[in-house]
mmCIF file of C-alpha atoms in Angstrom:
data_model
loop_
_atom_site.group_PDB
_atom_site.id
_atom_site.type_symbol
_atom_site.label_atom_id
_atom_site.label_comp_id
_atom_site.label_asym_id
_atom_site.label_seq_id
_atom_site.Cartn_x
_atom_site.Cartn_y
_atom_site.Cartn_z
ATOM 1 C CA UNK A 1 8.678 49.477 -4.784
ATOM 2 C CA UNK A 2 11.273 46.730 -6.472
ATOM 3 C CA UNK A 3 10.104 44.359 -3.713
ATOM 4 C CA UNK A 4 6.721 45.047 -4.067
ATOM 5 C CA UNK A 5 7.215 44.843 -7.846
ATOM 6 C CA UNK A 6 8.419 40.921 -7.246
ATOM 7 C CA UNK A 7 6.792 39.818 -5.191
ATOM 8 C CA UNK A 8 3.516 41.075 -7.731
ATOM 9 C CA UNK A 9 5.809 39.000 -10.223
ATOM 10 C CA UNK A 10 5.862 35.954 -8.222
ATOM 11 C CA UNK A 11 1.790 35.807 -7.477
ATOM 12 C CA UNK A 12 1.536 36.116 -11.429
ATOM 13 C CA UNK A 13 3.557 33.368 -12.042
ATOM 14 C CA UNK A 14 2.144 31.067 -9.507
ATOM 15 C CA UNK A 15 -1.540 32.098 -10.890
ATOM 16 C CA UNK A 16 -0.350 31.109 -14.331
ATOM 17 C CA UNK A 17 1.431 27.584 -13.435
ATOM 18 C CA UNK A 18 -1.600 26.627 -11.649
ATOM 19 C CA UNK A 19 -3.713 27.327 -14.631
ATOM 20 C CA UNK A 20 -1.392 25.452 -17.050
ATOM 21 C CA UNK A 21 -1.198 22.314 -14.716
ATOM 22 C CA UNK A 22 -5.481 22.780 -14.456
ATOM 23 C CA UNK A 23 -5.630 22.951 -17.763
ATOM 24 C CA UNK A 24 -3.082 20.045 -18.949
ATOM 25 C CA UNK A 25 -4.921 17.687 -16.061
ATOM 26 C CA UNK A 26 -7.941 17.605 -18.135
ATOM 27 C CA UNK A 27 -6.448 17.869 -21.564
ATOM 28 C CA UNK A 28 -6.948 14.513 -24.017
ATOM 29 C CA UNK A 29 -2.932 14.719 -24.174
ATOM 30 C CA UNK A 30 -2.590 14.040 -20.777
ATOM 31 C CA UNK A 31 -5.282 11.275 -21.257
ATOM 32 C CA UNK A 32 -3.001 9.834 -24.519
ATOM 33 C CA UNK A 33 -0.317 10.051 -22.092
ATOM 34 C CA UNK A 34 -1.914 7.614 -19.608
ATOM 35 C CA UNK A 35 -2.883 5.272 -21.974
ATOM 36 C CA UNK A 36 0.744 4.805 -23.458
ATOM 37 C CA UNK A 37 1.827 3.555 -19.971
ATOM 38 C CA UNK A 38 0.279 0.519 -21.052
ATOM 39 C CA UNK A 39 3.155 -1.829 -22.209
ATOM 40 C CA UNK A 40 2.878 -2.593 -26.725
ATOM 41 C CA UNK A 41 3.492 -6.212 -25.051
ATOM 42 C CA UNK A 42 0.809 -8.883 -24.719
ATOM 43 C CA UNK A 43 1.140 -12.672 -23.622
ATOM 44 C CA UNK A 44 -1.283 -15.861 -24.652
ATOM 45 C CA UNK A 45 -1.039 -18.109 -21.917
ATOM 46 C CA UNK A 46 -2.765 -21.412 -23.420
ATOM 47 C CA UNK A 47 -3.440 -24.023 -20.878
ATOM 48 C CA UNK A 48 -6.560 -25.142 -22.463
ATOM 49 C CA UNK A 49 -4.549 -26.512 -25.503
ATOM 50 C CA UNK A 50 -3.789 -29.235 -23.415
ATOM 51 C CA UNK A 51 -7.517 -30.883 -24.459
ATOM 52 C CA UNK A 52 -8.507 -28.298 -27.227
ATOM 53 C CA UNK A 53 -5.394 -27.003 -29.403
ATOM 54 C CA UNK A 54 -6.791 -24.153 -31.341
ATOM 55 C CA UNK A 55 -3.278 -23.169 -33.415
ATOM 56 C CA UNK A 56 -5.335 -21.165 -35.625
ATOM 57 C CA UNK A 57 -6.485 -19.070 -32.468
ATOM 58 C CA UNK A 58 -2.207 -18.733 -31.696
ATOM 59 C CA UNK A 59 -1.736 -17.515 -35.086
ATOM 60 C CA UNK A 60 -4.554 -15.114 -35.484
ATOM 61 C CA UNK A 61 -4.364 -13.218 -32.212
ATOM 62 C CA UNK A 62 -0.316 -13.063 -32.776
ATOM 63 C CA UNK A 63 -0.394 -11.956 -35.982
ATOM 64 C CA UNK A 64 -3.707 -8.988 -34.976
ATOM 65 C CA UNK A 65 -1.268 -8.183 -32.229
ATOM 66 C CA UNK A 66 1.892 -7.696 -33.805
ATOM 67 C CA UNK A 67 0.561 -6.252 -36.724
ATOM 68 C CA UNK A 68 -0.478 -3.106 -33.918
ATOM 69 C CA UNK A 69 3.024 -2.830 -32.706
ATOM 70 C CA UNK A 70 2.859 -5.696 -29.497
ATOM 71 C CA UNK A 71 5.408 -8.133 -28.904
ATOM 72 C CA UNK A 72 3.528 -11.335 -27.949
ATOM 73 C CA UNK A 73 5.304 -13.797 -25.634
ATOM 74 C CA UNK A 74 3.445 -17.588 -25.762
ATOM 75 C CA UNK A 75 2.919 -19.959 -23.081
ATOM 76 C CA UNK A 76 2.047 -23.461 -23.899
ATOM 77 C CA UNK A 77 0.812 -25.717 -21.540
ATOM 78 C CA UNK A 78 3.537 -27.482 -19.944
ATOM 79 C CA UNK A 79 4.579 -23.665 -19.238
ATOM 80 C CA UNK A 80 1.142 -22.953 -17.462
ATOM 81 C CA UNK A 81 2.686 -23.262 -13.530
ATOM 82 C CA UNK A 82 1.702 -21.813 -10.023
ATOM 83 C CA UNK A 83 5.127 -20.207 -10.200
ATOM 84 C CA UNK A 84 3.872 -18.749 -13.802
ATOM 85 C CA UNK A 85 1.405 -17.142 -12.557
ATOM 86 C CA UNK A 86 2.929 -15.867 -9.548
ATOM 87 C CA UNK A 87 5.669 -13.693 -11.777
ATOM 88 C CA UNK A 88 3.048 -12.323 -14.702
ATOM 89 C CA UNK A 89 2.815 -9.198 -13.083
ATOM 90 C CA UNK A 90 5.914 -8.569 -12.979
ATOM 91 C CA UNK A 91 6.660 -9.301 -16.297
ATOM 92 C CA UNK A 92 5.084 -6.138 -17.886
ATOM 93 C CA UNK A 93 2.444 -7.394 -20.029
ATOM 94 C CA UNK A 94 -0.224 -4.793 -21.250
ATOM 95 C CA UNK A 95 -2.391 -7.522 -22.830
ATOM 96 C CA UNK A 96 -2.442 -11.091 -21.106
ATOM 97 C CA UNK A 97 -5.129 -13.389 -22.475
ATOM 98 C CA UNK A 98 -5.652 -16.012 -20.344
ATOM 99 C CA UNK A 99 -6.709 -19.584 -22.698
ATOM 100 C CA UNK A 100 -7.575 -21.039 -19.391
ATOM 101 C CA UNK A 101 -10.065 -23.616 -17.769
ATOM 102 C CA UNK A 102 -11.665 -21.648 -14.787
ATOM 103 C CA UNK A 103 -13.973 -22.990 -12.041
ATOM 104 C CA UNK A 104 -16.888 -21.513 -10.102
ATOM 105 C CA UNK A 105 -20.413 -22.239 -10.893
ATOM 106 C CA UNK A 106 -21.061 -24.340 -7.973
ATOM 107 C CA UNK A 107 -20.853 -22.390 -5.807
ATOM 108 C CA UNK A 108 -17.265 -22.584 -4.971
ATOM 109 C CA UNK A 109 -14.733 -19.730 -5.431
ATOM 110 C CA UNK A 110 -13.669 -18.960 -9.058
ATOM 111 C CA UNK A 111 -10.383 -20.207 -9.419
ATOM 112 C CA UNK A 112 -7.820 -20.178 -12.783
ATOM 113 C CA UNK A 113 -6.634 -24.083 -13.993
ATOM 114 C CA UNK A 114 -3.148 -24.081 -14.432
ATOM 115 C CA UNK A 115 -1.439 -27.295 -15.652
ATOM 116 C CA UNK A 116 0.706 -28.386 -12.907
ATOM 117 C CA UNK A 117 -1.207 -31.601 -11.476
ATOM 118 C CA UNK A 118 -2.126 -31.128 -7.813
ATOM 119 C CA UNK A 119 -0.186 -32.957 -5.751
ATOM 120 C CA UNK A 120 -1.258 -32.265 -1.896
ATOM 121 C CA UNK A 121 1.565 -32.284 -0.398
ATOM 122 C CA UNK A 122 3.050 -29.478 -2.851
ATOM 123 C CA UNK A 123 2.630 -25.890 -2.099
ATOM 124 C CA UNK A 124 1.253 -26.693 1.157
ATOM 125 C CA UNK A 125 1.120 -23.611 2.908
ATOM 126 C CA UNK A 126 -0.706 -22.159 -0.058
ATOM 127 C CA UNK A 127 -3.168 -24.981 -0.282
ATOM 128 C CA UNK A 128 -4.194 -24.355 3.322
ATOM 129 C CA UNK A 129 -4.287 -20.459 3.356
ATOM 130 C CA UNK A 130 -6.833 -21.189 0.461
ATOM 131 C CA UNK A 131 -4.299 -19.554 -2.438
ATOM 132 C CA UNK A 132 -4.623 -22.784 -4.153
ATOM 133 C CA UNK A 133 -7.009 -25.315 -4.703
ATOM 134 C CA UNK A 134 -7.493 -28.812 -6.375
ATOM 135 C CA UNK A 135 -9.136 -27.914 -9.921
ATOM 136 C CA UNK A 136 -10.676 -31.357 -11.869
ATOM 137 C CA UNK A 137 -11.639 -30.917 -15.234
ATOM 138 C CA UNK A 138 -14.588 -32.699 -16.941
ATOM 139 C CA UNK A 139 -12.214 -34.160 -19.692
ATOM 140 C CA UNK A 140 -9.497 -35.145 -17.305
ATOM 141 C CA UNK A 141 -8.760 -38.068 -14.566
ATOM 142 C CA UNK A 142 -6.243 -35.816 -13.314
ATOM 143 C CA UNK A 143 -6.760 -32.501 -11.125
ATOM 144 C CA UNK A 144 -4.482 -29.463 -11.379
ATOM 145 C CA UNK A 145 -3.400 -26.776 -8.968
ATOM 146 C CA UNK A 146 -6.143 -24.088 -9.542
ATOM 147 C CA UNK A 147 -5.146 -20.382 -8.639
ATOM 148 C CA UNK A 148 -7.694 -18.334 -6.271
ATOM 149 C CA UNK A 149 -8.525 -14.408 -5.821
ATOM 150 C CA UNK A 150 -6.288 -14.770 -2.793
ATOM 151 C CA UNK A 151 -3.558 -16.172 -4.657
ATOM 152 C CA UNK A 152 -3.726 -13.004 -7.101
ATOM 153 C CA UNK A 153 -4.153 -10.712 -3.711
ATOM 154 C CA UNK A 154 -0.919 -12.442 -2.141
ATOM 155 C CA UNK A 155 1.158 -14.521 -3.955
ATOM 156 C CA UNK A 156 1.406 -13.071 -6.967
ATOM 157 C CA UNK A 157 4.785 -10.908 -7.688
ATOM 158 C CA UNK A 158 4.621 -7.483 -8.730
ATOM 159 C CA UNK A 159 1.693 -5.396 -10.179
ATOM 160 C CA UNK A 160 0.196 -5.367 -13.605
ATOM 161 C CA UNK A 161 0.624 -2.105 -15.693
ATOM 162 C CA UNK A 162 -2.823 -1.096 -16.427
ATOM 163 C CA UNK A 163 -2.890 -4.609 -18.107
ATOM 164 C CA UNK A 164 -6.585 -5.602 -20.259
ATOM 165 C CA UNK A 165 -6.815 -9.079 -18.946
ATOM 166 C CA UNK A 166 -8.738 -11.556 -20.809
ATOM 167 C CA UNK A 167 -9.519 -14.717 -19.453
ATOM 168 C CA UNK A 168 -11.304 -16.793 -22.112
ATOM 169 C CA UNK A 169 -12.661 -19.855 -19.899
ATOM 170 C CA UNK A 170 -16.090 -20.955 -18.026
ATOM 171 C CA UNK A 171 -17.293 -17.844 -15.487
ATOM 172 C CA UNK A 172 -14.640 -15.635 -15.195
ATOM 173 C CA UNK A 173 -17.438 -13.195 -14.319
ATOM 174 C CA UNK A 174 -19.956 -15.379 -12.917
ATOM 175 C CA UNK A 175 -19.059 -12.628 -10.104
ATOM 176 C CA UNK A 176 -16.429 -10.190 -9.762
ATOM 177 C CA UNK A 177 -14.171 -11.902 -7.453
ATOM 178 C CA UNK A 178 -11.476 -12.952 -9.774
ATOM 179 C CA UNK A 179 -11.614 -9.439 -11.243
ATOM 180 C CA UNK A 180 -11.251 -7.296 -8.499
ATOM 181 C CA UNK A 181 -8.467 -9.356 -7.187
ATOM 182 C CA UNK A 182 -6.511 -8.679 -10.378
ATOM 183 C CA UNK A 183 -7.485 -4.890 -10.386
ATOM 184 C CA UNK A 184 -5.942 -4.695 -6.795
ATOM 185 C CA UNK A 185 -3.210 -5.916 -8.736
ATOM 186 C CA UNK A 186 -2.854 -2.792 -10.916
ATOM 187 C CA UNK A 187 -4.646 -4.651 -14.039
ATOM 188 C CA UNK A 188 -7.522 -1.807 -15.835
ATOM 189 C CA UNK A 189 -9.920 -3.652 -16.832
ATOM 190 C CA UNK A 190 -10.918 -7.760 -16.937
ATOM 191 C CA UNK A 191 -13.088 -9.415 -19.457
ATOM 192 C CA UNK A 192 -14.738 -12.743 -19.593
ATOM 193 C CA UNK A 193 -17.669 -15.031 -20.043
ATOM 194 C CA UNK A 194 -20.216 -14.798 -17.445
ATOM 195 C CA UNK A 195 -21.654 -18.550 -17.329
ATOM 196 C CA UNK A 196 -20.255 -22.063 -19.281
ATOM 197 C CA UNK A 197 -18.802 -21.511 -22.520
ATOM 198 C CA UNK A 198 -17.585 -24.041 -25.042
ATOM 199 C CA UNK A 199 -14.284 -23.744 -26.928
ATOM 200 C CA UNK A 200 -15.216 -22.910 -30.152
ATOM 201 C CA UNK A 201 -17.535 -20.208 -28.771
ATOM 202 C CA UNK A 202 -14.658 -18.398 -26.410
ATOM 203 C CA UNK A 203 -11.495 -19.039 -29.082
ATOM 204 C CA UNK A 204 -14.161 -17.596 -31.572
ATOM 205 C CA UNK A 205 -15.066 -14.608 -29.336
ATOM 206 C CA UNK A 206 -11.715 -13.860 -28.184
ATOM 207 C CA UNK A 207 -10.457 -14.078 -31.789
ATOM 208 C CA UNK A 208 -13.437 -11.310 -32.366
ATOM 209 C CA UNK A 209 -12.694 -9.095 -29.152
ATOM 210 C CA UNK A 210 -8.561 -8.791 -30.265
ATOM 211 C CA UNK A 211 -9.825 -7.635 -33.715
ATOM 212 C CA UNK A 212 -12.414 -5.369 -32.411
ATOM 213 C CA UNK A 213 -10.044 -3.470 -29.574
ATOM 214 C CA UNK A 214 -7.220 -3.435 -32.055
ATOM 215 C CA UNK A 215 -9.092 -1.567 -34.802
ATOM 216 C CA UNK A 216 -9.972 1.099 -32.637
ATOM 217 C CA UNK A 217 -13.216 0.296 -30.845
ATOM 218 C CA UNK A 218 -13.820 0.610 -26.725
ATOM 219 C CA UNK A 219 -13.781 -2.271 -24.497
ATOM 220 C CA UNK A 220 -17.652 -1.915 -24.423
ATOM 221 C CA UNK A 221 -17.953 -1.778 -28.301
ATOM 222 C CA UNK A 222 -15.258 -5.127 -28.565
ATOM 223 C CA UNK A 223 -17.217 -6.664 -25.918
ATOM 224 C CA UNK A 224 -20.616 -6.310 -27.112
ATOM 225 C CA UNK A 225 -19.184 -7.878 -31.293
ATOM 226 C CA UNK A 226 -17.532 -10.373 -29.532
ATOM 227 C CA UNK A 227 -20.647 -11.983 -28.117
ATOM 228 C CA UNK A 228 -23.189 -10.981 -30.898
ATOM 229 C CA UNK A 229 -20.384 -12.697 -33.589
ATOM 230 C CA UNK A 230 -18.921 -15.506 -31.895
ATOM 231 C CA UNK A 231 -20.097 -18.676 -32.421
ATOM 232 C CA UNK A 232 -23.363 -19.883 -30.392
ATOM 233 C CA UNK A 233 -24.147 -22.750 -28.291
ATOM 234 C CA UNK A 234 -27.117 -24.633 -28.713
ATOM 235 C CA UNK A 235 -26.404 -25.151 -24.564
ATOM 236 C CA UNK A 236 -25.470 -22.418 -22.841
ATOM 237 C CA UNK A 237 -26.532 -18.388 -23.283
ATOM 238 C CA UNK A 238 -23.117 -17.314 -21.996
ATOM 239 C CA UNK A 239 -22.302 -13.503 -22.214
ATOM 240 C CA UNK A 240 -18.483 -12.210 -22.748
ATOM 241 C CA UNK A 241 -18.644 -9.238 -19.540
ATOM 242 C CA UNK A 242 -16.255 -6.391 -18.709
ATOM 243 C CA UNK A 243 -15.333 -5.388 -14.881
ATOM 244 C CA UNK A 244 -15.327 -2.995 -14.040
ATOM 245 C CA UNK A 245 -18.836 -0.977 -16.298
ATOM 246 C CA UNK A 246 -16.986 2.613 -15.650
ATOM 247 C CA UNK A 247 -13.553 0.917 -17.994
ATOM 248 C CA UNK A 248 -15.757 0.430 -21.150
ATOM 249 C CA UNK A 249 -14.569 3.320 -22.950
ATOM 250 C CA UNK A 250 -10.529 2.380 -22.839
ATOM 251 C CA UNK A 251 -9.194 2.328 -26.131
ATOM 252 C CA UNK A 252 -5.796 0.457 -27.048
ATOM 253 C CA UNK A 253 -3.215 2.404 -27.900
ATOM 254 C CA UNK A 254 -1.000 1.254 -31.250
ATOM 255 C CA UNK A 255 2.846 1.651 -32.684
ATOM 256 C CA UNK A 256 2.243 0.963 -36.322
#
């Protein structure tokens, strides 16, 4: 009977563990839990103030930032590398807004502008495994080193902790290339502008979008402000996107 009494004990016990862990799988806590992974650590990496300083657009997204508990790491230009990019994964940022000239509405694959002039017979192997291309800029003589899907795929070190990348330049999203190379990176969720957009119109928005998530509101919610507020362009009807549509309920979490 005492064996028979245990082993009753046991199947109890086992019945009631695998309820708790049931129930704690879909409880918000867990959810909290989840979103806490995310680094309080967020990086601007400004390439386009090469052409278009914006310092006001430095101070106010630093100061939104750290006023929510990030630390905020800041990458001028002449710090806006190949090699850069290939070690911000493994850096640990949960916020990286990318200030940065992108290409793709041609037609050709999007690619990030870094500031490293391209020099062909740099980085070689990269350049021909189609990692890195030449990027030329409308305002510019000089092309750069431009950074490809594939370089995010395979050259970058690392992954990104459920980072909320922002990439502020032309087309990020003119298709989801560039976006689902940095979610196979680990990243949650990428925004950006879906056609040309001028700087005044993107520093504006992304000033918007860093107010909006760190006040509480979705990725959906910040995205849809950001474009309604920012400033227009007589030119272009770009449209600040989110990839992928099922991340537009993630909510920053704060240390205030």
């Amino acid at each position: 009977m005492k064996l028979g009494g245990n082993l009753a004990n046991m199947i109890i016990l086992i019945l009631v563990l695998a309820g708790s862990f049931l129930f704690l799988a879909r409880s918000p806590l867990i959810h909290s839990t989840v979103e806490r992974t995310r680094p309080f650590k967020a990086a601007l990496v400004d390439e386009v103030s090469a052409t278009n300083p914006d310092p006001y657009l430095k101070v106010n997204v630093t100061n939104t930032l750290t006023s929510v508990g990030y630390t905020v790491d800041y990458y001028g230009p002449e710090n806006v590398t190949v090699d850069l990019f290939k070690s911000l994964p493994s850096i640990g940022y949960g916020i990286i807004i990318l200030r940065d000239h992108s290409t793709g509405l041609t037609g050709d694959v999007i690619a990030l502008v870094t500031s490293e002039p391209f020099d062909p017979a740099k980085y070689v192997n990269e350049q021909q495994a189609g990692l890195l291309v030449e990027a030329r800029l409308s305002s510019s003589n000089t092309t750069y080193f431009g950074i490809t899907p594939t370089f995010v795929r395979e050259a970058m070190k690392g992954t990104f902790p459920n980072t909320v990348l922002v990439v502020t330049g032309c087309a990020g999203l003119a298709n989801s290339e560039m976006a689902q190379a940095f979610l196979a990176k680990g990243a949650e969720v990428y925004i950006s502008w879906d056609q040309v957009v001028l700087a005044n119109q993107s520093d504006g928005g992304a000033i918007l979008l860093v107010q909006s998530m760190t006040t509480g509101h979705a990725i959906d919610d910040a995205v849809a402000s950001a474009t309604l507020n920012a400033p227009s362009s007589p030119l272009y009807s770009s449209q600040l996107r989110y990839y992928p549509l099922d991340k537009g309920g993630v909510i920053l979490s704060f240390q205030v």
